Amino acid sequence: MKSPEIVLSLNEIMFYFTRAAVGAGLSFGLAEDFGRSSIWIGASGLDPARITSKTLKSLDEAQSSLCASQTEIGAETVLTPSGGKQLSALFAGPSVCDWILERKAVSDKTQHFVIEQVDHPFLIAAAVGALKSGIGRSAGRIPVALSVMC
Amino acid sequence: MKAEMPEPTHVVSKGMRSPEKVMRLSRMGSSFQTRLSFMRSLTRRISKEKWKFEKLRFEVDEKGYGTSVYVVHTPERTYSLITFTNEIAPEQRTDRVVAEVWDATFNLFDGIPTEADIKRLSENTPKQEAGRFSPSELVLARANKSLRLFEHVASRLSEGKQPDIELLASVGYLMRTTAVYGSGKFGCADREKISNRSETRGSFQVELLTVYLFRWFTIELVEYVARQRGGRKAVSLNPEISKFLGIGNATGLGMAPFLIKHPVLIHKWVLARETALSRVVALESHTPESLSLFRKFMFQATQHIAEWNVEDEQQTSRIIKTREDLKQLSNWFANEENIKQPLIWERILRFAEANFSLEGQELTVSLLLESHGKLVDELADDMQTSTGIELEPSMSLNQLEELLQKSFNWALEIDFDDPEKQRRFWYYSEEKLEPRFGDRYADPGAEQEMPLAVGRDVFLLNKKIKSVTDDISVGTFVQNHPEFRNIVRRVQTVVRFPYAEIRDNIVDAEMRPIDLLRFKLAFFGASKFDPKSELWTRITLFQGAPLPDQFVGNDSDEWAFPFCPDIVAA
């Protein structure tokens, strides 16, 4: 059955997507970050429901994990899932944004962040996009080289 | 790695009331409208910028059912109120959110609608939440008639008579809104669309413009129905009576979470009011004009409060005490010795604080502001914000703990291990997506609690921080404990905004949501709060405000504390 197409306002995207993420098991803080990423996707002319539903499903069905360890390896920071599952982008996206803001506070040189085995890499881009476009916060100019490994 | 500690904005300067005093639920629930209230700033702008009003379409039958378009031209843009009125069965008329039909449904449209727009809206607006809207619509709303008053006014006017003024005063409106939706609800335009427009950037300006235009429509509608019934015999409403008619409103829990979800905005509202008050009480001398204005508004307030009668016992006793407070204030003011000395406004405030109830004190604040428009009105331009709630991951955990100790003592002093201190919880109903207030130990759904219990969450955060031995960064902390991400970023943000946080426990067994509602509605400019329970209240909006053809002279902003016109029904 094909659902009728509805154009959501940004406010509705924030409301519904945040609650969908809470329903899938995210804490409210991470869910709000997901809401902001979804706004960025919608504002970029893409369908946030189509793009994000698989990520929520992966988490809901316990195929993805919200547990990870972050380590410094030489000039790189590496985020690795723990527990043998792939890493949920719903966790990795806010993590990379926090890392960007933390590094920005001490250095403006280009730095490297590697995320391993992430389930839906596009949502990492969406999280950084939301950060850089100031959805929910002001980030300023942030030089970052991001590697995502599926 | 240590981040710079966020500095609290140094706003609480000499003469300003402290957040500890102002941001308590009991005082917030005693608020009155002021010159800075959003309805007041809207009508000031209408008057100053000479907005033009136009009735573009009025296609209704003899009973008043049909389609209307009322337009307002501001210097830069045009907005249209599109209203659909329908006949509904009396048993279907309810103000509750479960209603499916209403006497009137309407939108505020951005610009002038085409025929296609009106057709599209005629198929959606009457359905309200079940309809779908576009970014051309700024507001969606609905209203029900006060059947008793609407019928009485129509009937009297049709006979060539004015309505019974006592009946009119006891109701105060021809129709009452039961929901006014803006900010992207059901597909309407997001706030971002209008937040940079000079006429709509202020808080709730499009929502209140909608209500203002609708009030004009209700008066024209009842006069039209009277003319259809009475023909040449029919008369129009006396302009003073028209002016005294407002729009009723039933407000429930939908408004309450807004105050907690927008802490920086709330800071800006309260900061403006407290800055205004500090400017007034700092005046060493006074002029005959300011004395005369204060006396005039004190008289108006006395009349207004005398006409404020409600069924609620608690509110009735508060009103009676406020009347006594006003009598004391009047006596104080009548004493020549009090008038002669300097710093009269500060002494009035101190007298009120020493002798009056909280309602009496807040009414005094409103009166002090009312008589000093030149000092106060410009502050209305800074009662909005684009500041979001931001995480600062580079801050150290020790620094975060310091912030908690410095700015959240009020929360850390509450014993949340006592079950009664978190008996209540806030959640959204599945059916209508409306906020609800549950009993954690009796109602289902506590696992779906909205994150509004700021005090409790600060208490838990403080406990968790104390269990972490290393001085890690906040970024690392929230990665390890994502359940605290929300409250951490709130703490980091609001410490810079002293009036942002309600300094009380909003999940306490004794908490009264009505206090939150009154605080917000007073900032809207509402009057005659009529609590129907601890969960909802009736109010009147724009009562006493000039109608579009009444913006003449300098007194168009002097409609605070309206009281019944001295007119005998002919």
mmCIF file of C-alpha atoms in Angstrom, chain A residues 6-12 15-16 19 22-23 27-33 36 66 68-70 79 91 94-103 105-106 113 136-139, chain B residues 1-3 132-133 182-190 192 261 388-395 428 433 448-451 473-476 478-480 482-486 489:
data_model
loop_
_atom_site.group_PDB
_atom_site.id
_atom_site.type_symbol
_atom_site.label_atom_id
_atom_site.label_comp_id
_atom_site.label_asym_id
_atom_site.label_seq_id
_atom_site.Cartn_x
_atom_site.Cartn_y
_atom_site.Cartn_z
ATOM 1 C CA ILE A 6 2.629 14.725 3.125
ATOM 2 C CA VAL A 7 4.985 17.675 3.257
ATOM 3 C CA LEU A 8 5.917 18.224 6.890
ATOM 4 C CA SER A 9 6.877 21.558 8.379
ATOM 5 C CA LEU A 10 10.268 21.721 10.077
ATOM 6 C CA ASN A 11 8.499 21.914 13.420
ATOM 7 C CA GLU A 12 6.625 18.711 12.620
ATOM 8 C CA PHE A 15 8.363 16.746 16.834
ATOM 9 C CA TYR A 16 7.694 13.444 15.084
ATOM 10 C CA ARG A 19 9.611 10.999 19.321
ATOM 11 C CA VAL A 22 12.778 7.941 21.642
ATOM 12 C CA GLY A 23 10.430 5.121 20.688
ATOM 13 C CA SER A 27 17.666 9.026 25.107
ATOM 14 C CA PHE A 28 15.803 12.314 24.625
ATOM 15 C CA GLY A 29 19.043 14.277 24.163
ATOM 16 C CA LEU A 30 20.263 12.062 21.319
ATOM 17 C CA ALA A 31 16.742 11.960 19.884
ATOM 18 C CA GLU A 32 16.689 15.760 19.656
ATOM 19 C CA ASP A 33 19.980 15.671 17.781
ATOM 20 C CA ARG A 36 17.892 18.314 13.991
ATOM 21 C CA LEU A 66 24.584 2.611 20.957
ATOM 22 C CA ALA A 68 31.206 2.499 21.357
ATOM 23 C CA SER A 69 34.720 3.227 22.472
ATOM 24 C CA GLN A 70 36.603 6.284 21.318
ATOM 25 C CA LEU A 79 35.091 5.527 17.182
ATOM 26 C CA PHE A 91 24.902 7.661 18.357
ATOM 27 C CA PRO A 94 26.247 13.401 17.834
ATOM 28 C CA SER A 95 29.585 11.895 18.928
ATOM 29 C CA VAL A 96 31.399 13.317 15.932
ATOM 30 C CA CYS A 97 29.693 16.687 16.407
ATOM 31 C CA ASP A 98 30.794 16.793 20.048
ATOM 32 C CA TRP A 99 34.328 15.850 18.984
ATOM 33 C CA ILE A 100 34.330 18.654 16.403
ATOM 34 C CA LEU A 101 33.250 21.228 18.982
ATOM 35 C CA GLU A 102 35.718 19.898 21.539
ATOM 36 C CA ARG A 103 38.625 20.035 19.095
ATOM 37 C CA ALA A 105 38.049 24.744 21.348
ATOM 38 C CA VAL A 106 41.758 23.812 21.311
ATOM 39 C CA PHE A 113 37.945 11.326 12.909
ATOM 40 C CA GLY A 136 19.972 24.118 17.217
ATOM 41 C CA ARG A 137 23.404 25.582 17.851
ATOM 42 C CA SER A 138 26.127 27.800 16.427
ATOM 43 C CA ALA A 139 29.253 26.006 15.231
ATOM 44 C CA MET B 1 41.611 20.655 28.357
ATOM 45 C CA LYS B 2 39.361 23.239 29.953
ATOM 46 C CA ALA B 3 36.710 25.366 28.345
ATOM 47 C CA ARG B 132 -3.663 19.719 6.126
ATOM 48 C CA PHE B 133 -2.166 23.152 5.624
ATOM 49 C CA GLY B 182 0.929 28.424 14.827
ATOM 50 C CA SER B 183 4.604 27.598 14.315
ATOM 51 C CA GLY B 184 4.385 24.809 11.782
ATOM 52 C CA LYS B 185 1.492 22.871 13.279
ATOM 53 C CA PHE B 186 -0.367 20.642 10.796
ATOM 54 C CA GLY B 187 1.752 21.940 7.909
ATOM 55 C CA CYS B 188 1.343 25.667 8.611
ATOM 56 C CA ALA B 189 4.332 27.995 8.172
ATOM 57 C CA ASP B 190 7.259 27.467 10.506
ATOM 58 C CA GLU B 192 11.374 30.776 10.788
ATOM 59 C CA LYS B 261 10.950 23.979 26.554
ATOM 60 C CA GLY B 388 19.187 27.557 21.054
ATOM 61 C CA ILE B 389 20.060 25.127 23.827
ATOM 62 C CA GLU B 390 23.644 24.111 23.114
ATOM 63 C CA LEU B 391 26.028 21.482 24.414
ATOM 64 C CA GLU B 392 29.572 22.603 25.217
ATOM 65 C CA PRO B 393 31.472 19.301 25.099
ATOM 66 C CA SER B 394 34.869 20.851 25.854
ATOM 67 C CA MET B 395 33.795 21.916 29.342
ATOM 68 C CA TYR B 428 1.699 13.617 25.252
ATOM 69 C CA LEU B 433 -0.679 14.793 20.751
ATOM 70 C CA GLN B 448 6.850 8.007 28.128
ATOM 71 C CA GLU B 449 7.487 11.026 30.370
ATOM 72 C CA MET B 450 8.422 14.264 28.603
ATOM 73 C CA PRO B 451 11.796 15.622 29.734
ATOM 74 C CA SER B 473 35.220 16.418 29.467
ATOM 75 C CA VAL B 474 31.487 16.871 29.206
ATOM 76 C CA GLY B 475 31.746 15.378 25.692
ATOM 77 C CA THR B 476 33.146 12.148 27.106
ATOM 78 C CA VAL B 478 27.585 12.393 27.676
ATOM 79 C CA GLN B 479 29.076 9.758 25.377
ATOM 80 C CA ASN B 480 29.285 7.407 28.366
ATOM 81 C CA PRO B 482 23.722 9.691 26.902
ATOM 82 C CA GLU B 483 20.687 9.769 29.212
ATOM 83 C CA PHE B 484 22.095 13.030 30.640
ATOM 84 C CA ARG B 485 22.770 14.715 27.289
ATOM 85 C CA ASN B 486 19.530 16.676 27.405
ATOM 86 C CA ARG B 489 23.090 21.044 27.548
#
